[in-house]
């Protein structure tokens, strides 16, 4: 097999570039759509607390694990496990990750397409073109869903053909700061509106009696999804990372950026729900909050329409563009995983691999565009279950196959004193015991 050097494989131009790209992968629909709507429907501040615990206690150690496996092997998830041990099982774990990536991307691009469609809808509505606007908000319209998902996939493929630093890094470097700026401005606006404070209370004052095994399972899946863990996206991004970088430190930045943006998105969307209610928009169905898709894709547009005028349309367009940008920096990481697999393992040239894999995923997306009821089962299998199981196996790989000494040797690059640090004592405990036990316990109790 031809061994590629790291420059041929691509590498990040700068540390900031890597952090923004990895944070861009992490920050996506999961943060701005998934997290706030789950908080709203599944337990308010109690959900927030469990989510934070899952992120820091399970997600962060797994992120360090993925990045170190990636950087040590300089390979895609399948090749990485193969390069670091002769064990025959773990390359299959990598393959499971590649499959999860493909399947998640196929429904993710449909939802991302909705978000983009809503940005255009806001303009049509403002111009009074209501028929066109209604078409764009009809999430049951297969042709419309398919067209938007295809546009989204083409944009993703185009960026991936550009490669690591000129494609992924350049694109996320401009999109990420823009995204943070937009969220902050929108929060400032929403918090000054009537009703917002009721949402803030719901978001920040916990009612611990709402914590159930379902809530914990959901929060754990959400943490994995949101941090892009468990399927090798960060093995892949780690494979382009320089030996100069301190992995625990960059992982901490990425985790904080992801949690920070999820937290801000919650602070925007949950109060916005209550602002909508005080403007007369129904947000409860019976005594239940509207379902998660409705919360963002119906109630928010209704709120923007009620605000109306130039302010309403601007907020609407900006919000849905924000969601689209966040989704795009995630879809590129989802596509990069199978593409890097094809490049490394089948020695295919990057742009050919990007088009081949990308069009394959697009084909599945089109099916889902017509059959949106598949989204629920796909996300349960490949995300809620698939990612934590992947994370569990990654922990076991370091603990029992690759061994913690080797992992720490890798982490020593960029963090020369690591072996004397507290991190070297605590991290293995998480990989051997805490993460696997917590993940397994959650999955089993979800089945029971
Ligand atoms: N983290 C992304 C989000 O929150 C989704 C994602 C999952 C991206 C897995 C890559 C890998 O939307």
Tab-separated table of C-alpha atoms and ligand atoms in Angstrom:
chain	number	residue	atom	x	y	z
A	1	UNK	CA	0.000	0.000	0.000
A	2	UNK	CA	1.348	3.417	-0.905
A	3	UNK	CA	2.103	5.417	2.213
A	4	UNK	CA	1.189	9.054	1.834
A	5	UNK	CA	3.184	11.672	3.627
A	6	UNK	CA	1.307	14.054	5.835
A	7	UNK	CA	1.712	16.899	3.386
A	8	UNK	CA	0.073	14.864	0.619
A	9	UNK	CA	-2.730	13.935	2.972
A	10	UNK	CA	-3.196	17.561	3.899
A	11	UNK	CA	-2.773	19.328	7.200
A	12	UNK	CA	-4.163	22.329	9.032
A	13	UNK	CA	-2.418	25.619	8.372
A	14	UNK	CA	-2.711	26.920	11.891
A	15	UNK	CA	-3.885	25.996	15.323
A	16	UNK	CA	-6.753	28.465	15.142
A	17	UNK	CA	-7.709	26.991	11.786
A	18	UNK	CA	-7.923	23.526	13.312
A	19	UNK	CA	-9.877	24.704	16.347
A	20	UNK	CA	-12.360	26.562	14.171
A	21	UNK	CA	-12.739	23.603	11.837
A	22	UNK	CA	-13.271	21.151	14.692
A	23	UNK	CA	-15.589	23.567	16.468
A	24	UNK	CA	-17.335	24.051	13.137
A	25	UNK	CA	-17.847	20.318	12.928
A	26	UNK	CA	-19.198	20.254	16.450
A	27	UNK	CA	-21.426	23.308	16.189
A	28	UNK	CA	-24.348	22.543	13.941
A	29	UNK	CA	-28.006	21.644	13.843
A	30	UNK	CA	-27.305	19.679	17.020
A	31	UNK	CA	-26.566	22.872	18.926
A	32	UNK	CA	-28.969	25.348	17.414
A	33	UNK	CA	-31.918	23.091	16.607
A	34	UNK	CA	-31.471	19.857	18.576
A	35	UNK	CA	-30.239	21.096	21.923
A	36	UNK	CA	-32.692	23.954	22.586
A	37	UNK	CA	-35.683	21.941	21.426
A	38	UNK	CA	-34.659	18.994	23.602
A	39	UNK	CA	-34.191	21.275	26.583
A	40	UNK	CA	-37.620	22.740	25.936
A	41	UNK	CA	-39.446	19.452	25.494
A	42	UNK	CA	-37.484	17.084	27.739
A	43	UNK	CA	-36.759	18.753	31.023
A	44	UNK	CA	-35.697	22.409	30.923
A	45	UNK	CA	-32.751	23.264	33.147
A	46	UNK	CA	-32.559	19.674	34.454
A	47	UNK	CA	-31.746	18.579	30.899
A	48	UNK	CA	-29.128	21.315	30.616
A	49	UNK	CA	-27.331	20.068	33.739
A	50	UNK	CA	-27.262	16.413	32.680
A	51	UNK	CA	-26.128	17.470	29.221
A	52	UNK	CA	-23.227	19.433	30.680
A	53	UNK	CA	-22.209	16.460	32.832
A	54	UNK	CA	-22.298	14.133	29.798
A	55	UNK	CA	-20.251	16.599	27.769
A	56	UNK	CA	-17.467	17.115	30.264
A	57	UNK	CA	-17.331	13.690	31.911
A	58	UNK	CA	-17.914	11.463	28.882
A	59	UNK	CA	-17.527	13.599	25.766
A	60	UNK	CA	-14.275	15.397	26.558
A	61	UNK	CA	-12.234	12.241	27.413
A	62	UNK	CA	-13.504	10.565	24.233
A	63	UNK	CA	-12.577	13.617	22.190
A	64	UNK	CA	-8.982	13.484	23.449
A	65	UNK	CA	-8.995	9.759	22.622
A	66	UNK	CA	-10.193	10.306	19.058
A	67	UNK	CA	-7.754	13.114	18.342
A	68	UNK	CA	-4.807	11.102	19.665
A	69	UNK	CA	-5.737	8.022	17.634
A	70	UNK	CA	-6.049	10.210	14.541
A	71	UNK	CA	-2.788	12.060	15.014
A	72	UNK	CA	-0.785	8.973	15.932
A	73	UNK	CA	-1.957	7.042	12.882
A	74	UNK	CA	-2.438	9.845	10.365
A	75	UNK	CA	-5.266	7.818	8.880
A	76	UNK	CA	-9.025	7.698	8.384
A	77	UNK	CA	-10.973	5.828	11.104
A	78	UNK	CA	-10.626	2.393	9.495
A	79	UNK	CA	-6.936	2.766	8.665
A	80	UNK	CA	-6.254	4.326	12.063
A	81	UNK	CA	-7.283	1.250	14.039
A	82	UNK	CA	-5.422	-0.943	11.566
A	83	UNK	CA	-2.258	1.147	11.842
A	84	UNK	CA	-2.160	1.146	15.641
A	85	UNK	CA	-2.749	-2.539	16.325
A	86	UNK	CA	-3.065	-5.893	14.638
A	87	UNK	CA	-6.468	-6.462	16.214
A	88	UNK	CA	-8.965	-7.467	13.535
A	89	UNK	CA	-12.113	-6.203	15.248
A	90	UNK	CA	-11.361	-2.505	15.644
A	91	UNK	CA	-11.075	-1.623	11.944
A	92	UNK	CA	-14.734	-2.717	11.857
A	93	UNK	CA	-15.443	-0.136	14.540
A	94	UNK	CA	-13.871	2.409	12.193
A	95	UNK	CA	-16.048	1.137	9.389
A	96	UNK	CA	-19.134	1.455	11.588
A	97	UNK	CA	-18.085	5.081	12.117
A	98	UNK	CA	-17.803	5.659	8.378
A	99	UNK	CA	-21.274	4.139	7.900
A	100	UNK	CA	-22.744	6.282	10.696
A	101	UNK	CA	-21.167	9.327	9.029
A	102	UNK	CA	-22.753	8.534	5.681
A	103	UNK	CA	-26.171	7.826	7.179
A	104	UNK	CA	-26.172	10.852	9.496
A	105	UNK	CA	-25.124	13.084	6.605
A	106	UNK	CA	-27.951	11.744	4.460
A	107	UNK	CA	-30.676	12.948	6.808
A	108	UNK	CA	-28.733	15.898	8.161
A	109	UNK	CA	-28.577	17.405	4.670
A	110	UNK	CA	-32.376	17.219	4.395
A	111	UNK	CA	-32.851	19.156	7.655
A	112	UNK	CA	-30.096	21.577	6.635
A	113	UNK	CA	-31.996	22.034	3.365
A	114	UNK	CA	-35.124	22.956	5.336
A	115	UNK	CA	-33.175	25.568	7.247
A	116	UNK	CA	-31.852	27.088	4.031
A	117	UNK	CA	-35.335	26.967	2.507
A	118	UNK	CA	-36.727	28.911	5.452
A	119	UNK	CA	-34.143	31.661	4.946
A	120	UNK	CA	-35.488	32.135	1.420
A	121	UNK	CA	-39.074	31.742	2.651
A	122	UNK	CA	-38.675	34.715	4.955
A	123	UNK	CA	-37.800	36.902	1.961
A	124	UNK	CA	-40.700	35.575	-0.135
A	125	UNK	CA	-43.081	36.168	2.730
A	126	UNK	CA	-41.830	39.720	3.136
A	127	UNK	CA	-42.340	40.373	-0.580
A	128	UNK	CA	-45.868	39.009	-0.344
A	129	UNK	CA	-45.151	35.954	-2.505
A	130	UNK	CA	-47.098	33.757	-0.136
A	131	UNK	CA	-47.568	30.777	-2.443
A	132	UNK	CA	-43.849	30.391	-2.968
A	133	UNK	CA	-43.281	30.989	0.737
A	134	UNK	CA	-45.763	28.261	1.675
A	135	UNK	CA	-44.073	25.836	-0.675
A	136	UNK	CA	-40.754	26.390	1.086
A	137	UNK	CA	-42.225	25.759	4.514
A	138	UNK	CA	-43.897	22.527	3.477
A	139	UNK	CA	-41.516	19.983	5.014
A	140	UNK	CA	-43.653	17.191	3.541
A	141	UNK	CA	-42.972	18.238	-0.062
A	142	UNK	CA	-40.516	15.638	-1.386
A	143	UNK	CA	-39.390	17.507	-4.518
A	144	UNK	CA	-38.714	20.682	-2.607
A	145	UNK	CA	-36.897	18.776	0.170
A	146	UNK	CA	-34.825	16.918	-2.403
A	147	UNK	CA	-33.857	20.043	-4.343
A	148	UNK	CA	-32.691	21.840	-1.197
A	149	UNK	CA	-30.824	18.782	0.121
A	150	UNK	CA	-29.061	18.414	-3.234
A	151	UNK	CA	-28.010	22.082	-3.166
A	152	UNK	CA	-26.652	21.549	0.325
A	153	UNK	CA	-24.760	18.412	-0.643
A	154	UNK	CA	-23.248	20.099	-3.705
A	155	UNK	CA	-21.942	22.939	-1.535
A	156	UNK	CA	-20.478	20.385	0.874
A	157	UNK	CA	-18.812	18.367	-1.890
A	158	UNK	CA	-17.370	21.528	-3.431
A	159	UNK	CA	-15.680	22.505	-0.156
A	160	UNK	CA	-14.333	18.978	0.413
A	161	UNK	CA	-12.767	18.859	-3.062
A	162	UNK	CA	-10.734	21.909	-1.964
A	163	UNK	CA	-8.938	19.790	0.625
A	164	UNK	CA	-8.030	20.344	4.242
A	165	UNK	CA	-6.501	23.803	4.502
A	166	UNK	CA	-7.846	25.470	1.338
A	167	UNK	CA	-11.291	23.918	1.582
A	168	UNK	CA	-12.349	23.044	5.110
A	169	UNK	CA	-10.126	25.417	7.074
A	170	UNK	CA	-10.728	28.471	4.899
A	171	UNK	CA	-14.500	27.969	4.817
A	172	UNK	CA	-14.920	27.485	8.562
A	173	UNK	CA	-12.561	30.316	9.467
A	174	UNK	CA	-14.935	32.856	7.962
A	175	UNK	CA	-18.190	31.141	8.878
A	176	UNK	CA	-17.599	30.515	12.589
A	177	UNK	CA	-17.011	34.127	13.766
A	178	UNK	CA	-19.995	35.230	11.684
A	179	UNK	CA	-22.152	32.670	13.392
A	180	UNK	CA	-21.220	33.747	16.915
A	181	UNK	CA	-21.813	37.399	16.046
A	182	UNK	CA	-25.287	36.651	14.672
A	183	UNK	CA	-26.351	34.601	17.706
A	184	UNK	CA	-25.270	37.253	20.192
A	185	UNK	CA	-27.107	40.032	18.348
A	186	UNK	CA	-30.262	37.932	18.166
A	187	UNK	CA	-30.141	37.073	21.880
A	188	UNK	CA	-29.864	40.744	22.767
A	189	UNK	CA	-32.937	41.423	20.677
A	190	UNK	CA	-35.048	38.529	21.973
A	191	UNK	CA	-34.262	39.114	25.646
A	192	UNK	CA	-35.672	42.614	25.477
A	193	UNK	CA	-39.062	41.364	24.230
A	194	UNK	CA	-42.180	40.616	26.309
A	195	UNK	CA	-42.350	37.112	27.713
A	196	UNK	CA	-38.626	36.368	27.283
A	197	UNK	CA	-37.973	36.120	31.013
A	198	UNK	CA	-40.366	33.229	31.434
A	199	UNK	CA	-38.264	31.317	28.904
A	200	UNK	CA	-35.070	32.266	30.742
A	201	UNK	CA	-36.538	30.834	33.966
A	202	UNK	CA	-37.584	27.605	32.246
A	203	UNK	CA	-34.066	27.317	30.846
A	204	UNK	CA	-32.078	28.103	33.953
A	205	UNK	CA	-34.092	27.021	37.023
A	206	UNK	CA	-33.843	23.234	37.333
A	207	UNK	CA	-36.621	20.932	38.472
A	208	UNK	CA	-34.664	17.804	39.414
A	209	UNK	CA	-37.767	15.635	39.557
A	210	UNK	CA	-37.762	15.724	35.751
A	211	UNK	CA	-34.558	13.646	35.515
A	212	UNK	CA	-35.398	10.169	34.187
A	213	UNK	CA	-33.385	7.428	32.468
A	214	UNK	CA	-34.862	8.589	29.154
A	215	UNK	CA	-33.655	12.103	29.792
A	216	UNK	CA	-30.136	10.902	30.612
A	217	UNK	CA	-30.013	8.673	27.508
A	218	UNK	CA	-31.199	11.521	25.337
A	219	UNK	CA	-28.699	13.970	26.837
A	220	UNK	CA	-25.828	11.526	26.333
A	221	UNK	CA	-26.742	10.941	22.684
A	222	UNK	CA	-27.075	14.678	22.240
A	223	UNK	CA	-23.611	15.234	23.756
A	224	UNK	CA	-22.000	12.724	21.363
A	225	UNK	CA	-23.833	14.109	18.367
A	226	UNK	CA	-23.115	17.683	19.265
A	227	UNK	CA	-19.402	17.105	19.876
A	228	UNK	CA	-19.184	15.050	16.623
A	229	UNK	CA	-17.894	12.073	18.595
A	230	UNK	CA	-18.089	8.336	18.210
A	231	UNK	CA	-17.845	8.026	14.431
A	232	UNK	CA	-14.293	9.098	13.760
A	233	UNK	CA	-14.878	12.666	12.587
A	234	UNK	CA	-12.287	13.755	15.128
A	235	UNK	CA	-9.994	10.820	14.342
A	236	UNK	CA	-10.023	12.196	10.802
A	237	UNK	CA	-9.560	15.841	11.805
A	238	UNK	CA	-6.883	14.730	14.296
A	239	UNK	CA	-5.037	12.977	11.475
A	240	UNK	CA	-4.288	16.389	9.931
A	241	UNK	CA	-3.138	17.902	13.224
A	242	UNK	CA	0.456	18.958	13.819
A	243	UNK	CA	2.589	17.215	16.445
A	244	UNK	CA	3.189	20.650	17.963
A	245	UNK	CA	-0.353	20.914	19.259
A	246	UNK	CA	-1.371	20.140	22.816
A	247	UNK	CA	-4.312	17.783	22.246
A	248	UNK	CA	-6.049	18.022	25.658
A	249	UNK	CA	-5.874	21.786	25.359
A	250	UNK	CA	-7.287	22.039	21.830
A	251	UNK	CA	-9.957	19.467	22.770
A	252	UNK	CA	-10.907	21.664	25.717
A	253	UNK	CA	-11.267	24.682	23.417
A	254	UNK	CA	-13.451	22.723	21.018
A	255	UNK	CA	-15.624	21.320	23.820
A	256	UNK	CA	-16.076	24.743	25.381
A	257	UNK	CA	-16.898	26.322	22.024
A	258	UNK	CA	-19.493	23.641	21.366
A	259	UNK	CA	-21.107	23.846	24.785
A	260	UNK	CA	-20.905	27.630	24.723
A	261	UNK	CA	-22.750	27.875	21.432
A	262	UNK	CA	-25.357	25.297	22.488
A	263	UNK	CA	-25.890	27.290	25.655
A	264	UNK	CA	-26.261	30.532	23.685
A	265	UNK	CA	-28.637	28.878	21.236
A	266	UNK	CA	-30.769	27.787	24.194
A	267	UNK	CA	-30.703	31.305	25.539
A	268	UNK	CA	-31.964	32.484	22.174
A	269	UNK	CA	-34.558	29.888	21.301
A	270	UNK	CA	-36.252	29.061	24.581
A	271	UNK	CA	-36.995	32.696	25.437
A	272	UNK	CA	-38.038	33.191	21.787
A	273	UNK	CA	-40.688	30.481	22.277
A	274	UNK	CA	-42.162	32.386	25.164
A	275	UNK	CA	-41.932	35.678	23.302
A	276	UNK	CA	-43.913	33.941	20.564
A	277	UNK	CA	-46.471	32.818	23.135
A	278	UNK	CA	-46.914	36.276	24.537
A	279	UNK	CA	-47.427	37.446	20.940
A	280	UNK	CA	-50.377	35.025	20.737
A	281	UNK	CA	-48.673	32.107	18.926
A	282	UNK	CA	-49.608	28.671	20.257
A	283	UNK	CA	-46.521	26.852	21.514
A	284	UNK	CA	-48.293	24.167	23.506
A	285	UNK	CA	-50.269	21.308	22.046
A	286	UNK	CA	-52.539	20.333	24.944
A	287	UNK	CA	-50.246	20.598	27.954
A	288	UNK	CA	-47.190	19.484	25.962
A	289	UNK	CA	-44.792	21.822	24.219
A	290	UNK	CA	-44.957	21.530	20.426
A	291	UNK	CA	-42.684	18.820	18.961
A	292	UNK	CA	-39.086	19.657	18.306
A	293	UNK	CA	-39.380	20.110	14.548
A	294	UNK	CA	-42.329	22.452	15.030
A	295	UNK	CA	-40.577	24.535	17.643
A	296	UNK	CA	-37.891	25.750	15.286
A	297	UNK	CA	-39.523	25.285	11.907
A	298	UNK	CA	-42.994	26.612	12.703
A	299	UNK	CA	-43.040	28.670	15.846
A	300	UNK	CA	-39.950	30.722	15.088
A	301	UNK	CA	-41.087	31.675	11.564
A	302	UNK	CA	-44.498	32.514	13.035
A	303	UNK	CA	-42.712	34.772	15.517
A	304	UNK	CA	-40.699	36.464	12.771
A	305	UNK	CA	-43.909	37.009	10.795
A	306	UNK	CA	-45.661	38.470	13.832
A	307	UNK	CA	-42.785	40.881	14.399
A	308	UNK	CA	-43.198	41.654	10.713
A	309	UNK	CA	-41.735	44.464	8.633
A	310	UNK	CA	-38.059	44.913	8.024
A	311	UNK	CA	-37.028	43.793	11.509
A	312	UNK	CA	-39.049	40.572	11.215
A	313	UNK	CA	-37.651	39.608	7.834
A	314	UNK	CA	-34.098	40.489	8.813
A	315	UNK	CA	-34.259	38.403	11.978
A	316	UNK	CA	-35.821	35.524	10.064
A	317	UNK	CA	-33.312	35.501	7.225
A	318	UNK	CA	-30.366	35.940	9.558
A	319	UNK	CA	-31.505	33.173	11.904
A	320	UNK	CA	-32.035	30.613	9.185
A	321	UNK	CA	-28.826	31.573	7.404
A	322	UNK	CA	-27.071	31.066	10.710
A	323	UNK	CA	-28.564	27.626	11.000
A	324	UNK	CA	-27.490	26.848	7.427
A	325	UNK	CA	-23.922	28.022	8.006
A	326	UNK	CA	-23.638	25.991	11.198
A	327	UNK	CA	-24.985	22.974	9.349
A	328	UNK	CA	-22.526	23.420	6.473
A	329	UNK	CA	-19.448	23.416	8.728
A	330	UNK	CA	-20.782	20.127	10.138
A	331	UNK	CA	-21.721	18.474	6.842
A	332	UNK	CA	-18.196	19.032	5.564
A	333	UNK	CA	-16.807	17.073	8.514
A	334	UNK	CA	-19.393	14.338	8.027
A	335	UNK	CA	-18.409	13.992	4.380
A	336	UNK	CA	-14.677	14.229	5.094
A	337	UNK	CA	-14.803	10.953	7.064
A	338	UNK	CA	-15.900	8.620	4.228
A	339	UNK	CA	-13.895	10.671	1.715
A	340	UNK	CA	-10.673	10.310	3.722
A	341	UNK	CA	-11.428	6.601	3.990
A	342	UNK	CA	-11.664	6.260	0.215
A	343	UNK	CA	-8.560	8.430	-0.338
A	344	UNK	CA	-6.397	6.502	2.159
A	345	UNK	CA	-7.651	2.987	1.674
A	346	UNK	CA	-8.413	2.993	-2.034
A	347	UNK	CA	-5.746	5.476	-3.106
A	348	UNK	CA	-8.258	7.644	-4.898
A	349	UNK	CA	-7.567	11.243	-5.747
A	350	UNK	CA	-9.398	13.703	-3.454
A	351	UNK	CA	-11.799	15.391	-5.816
A	352	UNK	CA	-12.801	12.115	-7.421
A	353	UNK	CA	-13.394	10.583	-3.970
A	354	UNK	CA	-15.381	13.635	-2.846
A	355	UNK	CA	-17.690	13.476	-5.866
A	356	UNK	CA	-18.108	9.729	-5.761
A	357	UNK	CA	-18.932	9.494	-2.047
A	358	UNK	CA	-20.803	12.807	-2.035
A	359	UNK	CA	-23.121	11.797	-4.862
A	360	UNK	CA	-23.726	8.435	-3.175
A	361	UNK	CA	-24.816	10.213	-0.004
A	362	UNK	CA	-26.913	12.615	-2.059
A	363	UNK	CA	-28.787	9.649	-3.489
A	364	UNK	CA	-29.755	8.473	0.010
A	365	UNK	CA	-30.652	12.070	0.947
A	366	UNK	CA	-33.093	12.236	-1.942
A	367	UNK	CA	-34.834	9.080	-0.706
A	368	UNK	CA	-35.104	10.600	2.768
A	369	UNK	CA	-36.365	13.865	1.259
A	370	UNK	CA	-39.402	11.957	0.029
A	371	UNK	CA	-39.662	9.740	3.083
A	372	UNK	CA	-38.974	12.126	5.977
A	373	UNK	CA	-40.400	9.659	8.488
A	374	UNK	CA	-37.077	7.813	8.085
A	375	UNK	CA	-35.260	10.643	9.873
A	376	UNK	CA	-36.438	9.486	13.309
A	377	UNK	CA	-35.264	5.892	12.927
A	378	UNK	CA	-32.011	6.864	11.196
A	379	UNK	CA	-31.144	9.274	13.946
A	380	UNK	CA	-31.985	6.706	16.627
A	381	UNK	CA	-29.832	3.950	15.063
A	382	UNK	CA	-26.881	5.881	13.697
A	383	UNK	CA	-26.753	8.755	16.148
A	384	UNK	CA	-28.472	8.103	19.512
A	385	UNK	CA	-27.207	4.512	19.638
A	386	UNK	CA	-24.450	4.450	17.019
A	387	UNK	CA	-22.319	7.301	18.329
A	388	UNK	CA	-22.219	6.357	22.035
A	389	UNK	CA	-21.451	2.738	21.063
A	390	UNK	CA	-18.624	4.004	18.844
A	391	UNK	CA	-17.378	6.142	21.744
A	392	UNK	CA	-17.497	3.195	24.119
A	393	UNK	CA	-15.425	1.063	21.754
A	394	UNK	CA	-12.913	3.867	21.215
A	395	UNK	CA	-12.359	4.014	24.994
A	396	UNK	CA	-11.905	0.241	25.124
A	397	UNK	CA	-9.467	0.400	22.223
A	398	UNK	CA	-7.149	2.744	24.081
A	399	UNK	CA	-7.625	1.012	27.411
A	400	UNK	CA	-7.033	-2.572	26.312
A	401	UNK	CA	-5.585	-2.696	22.806
A	402	UNK	CA	-3.450	0.309	21.974
A	403	UNK	CA	-2.746	0.855	25.700
A	404	UNK	CA	-2.650	4.045	27.674
A	405	UNK	CA	1.188	4.260	27.589
A	406	UNK	CA	1.127	4.554	23.807
A	407	UNK	CA	-1.667	7.085	23.931
A	408	UNK	CA	0.239	9.155	26.465
A	409	UNK	CA	3.374	8.928	24.323
A	410	UNK	CA	1.364	10.446	21.495
A	411	UNK	CA	-0.081	13.141	23.732
A	412	UNK	CA	3.440	14.009	24.897
A	413	UNK	CA	3.952	15.713	21.528
A	414	UNK	CA	2.721	19.217	22.196
A	415	UNK	CA	2.385	18.524	25.944
A	416	UNK	CA	5.874	17.386	27.049
A	417	UNK	CA	5.083	17.295	30.772
A	418	UNK	CA	1.901	15.291	30.377
A	419	UNK	CA	3.185	12.184	32.155
A	420	UNK	CA	3.733	14.148	35.350
A	421	UNK	CA	0.401	15.914	35.071
A	422	UNK	CA	-2.893	15.249	36.791
A	423	UNK	CA	-4.378	14.649	33.339
A	424	UNK	CA	-2.273	11.488	32.906
A	425	UNK	CA	-3.686	10.104	36.145
A	426	UNK	CA	-7.310	11.009	35.617
A	427	UNK	CA	-7.887	10.485	31.887
A	428	UNK	CA	-7.151	6.733	31.921
A	429	UNK	CA	-9.668	6.246	34.747
A	430	UNK	CA	-12.277	7.774	32.472
A	431	UNK	CA	-11.279	5.554	29.546
A	432	UNK	CA	-11.089	2.330	31.558
A	433	UNK	CA	-14.076	2.781	33.798
A	434	UNK	CA	-16.193	5.888	33.874
A	435	UNK	CA	-16.966	6.437	30.176
A	436	UNK	CA	-17.542	2.770	29.218
A	437	UNK	CA	-19.621	2.103	32.344
A	438	UNK	CA	-21.731	5.236	31.952
A	439	UNK	CA	-22.340	4.649	28.244
A	440	UNK	CA	-23.166	0.959	28.677
A	441	UNK	CA	-25.422	1.654	31.631
A	442	UNK	CA	-27.325	4.293	29.698
A	443	UNK	CA	-27.799	2.159	26.623
A	444	UNK	CA	-28.949	-0.854	28.619
A	445	UNK	CA	-31.353	1.146	30.751
A	446	UNK	CA	-32.767	2.692	27.588
A	447	UNK	CA	-33.535	-0.788	26.255
A	448	UNK	CA	-35.108	-1.872	29.520
B	1	LIG	N1	-21.901	17.942	15.672
B	1	LIG	C1	-22.788	18.197	14.597
B	1	LIG	C2	-23.973	19.008	15.119
B	1	LIG	O1	-24.063	19.294	16.269
B	1	LIG	C3	-23.246	16.952	13.895
B	1	LIG	C4	-22.177	15.960	13.608
B	1	LIG	C5	-22.232	14.695	14.162
B	1	LIG	C6	-21.083	16.289	12.805
B	1	LIG	C7	-21.222	13.766	13.962
B	1	LIG	C8	-20.064	15.372	12.584
B	1	LIG	C9	-20.137	14.119	13.172
B	1	LIG	O2	-24.845	19.363	14.407
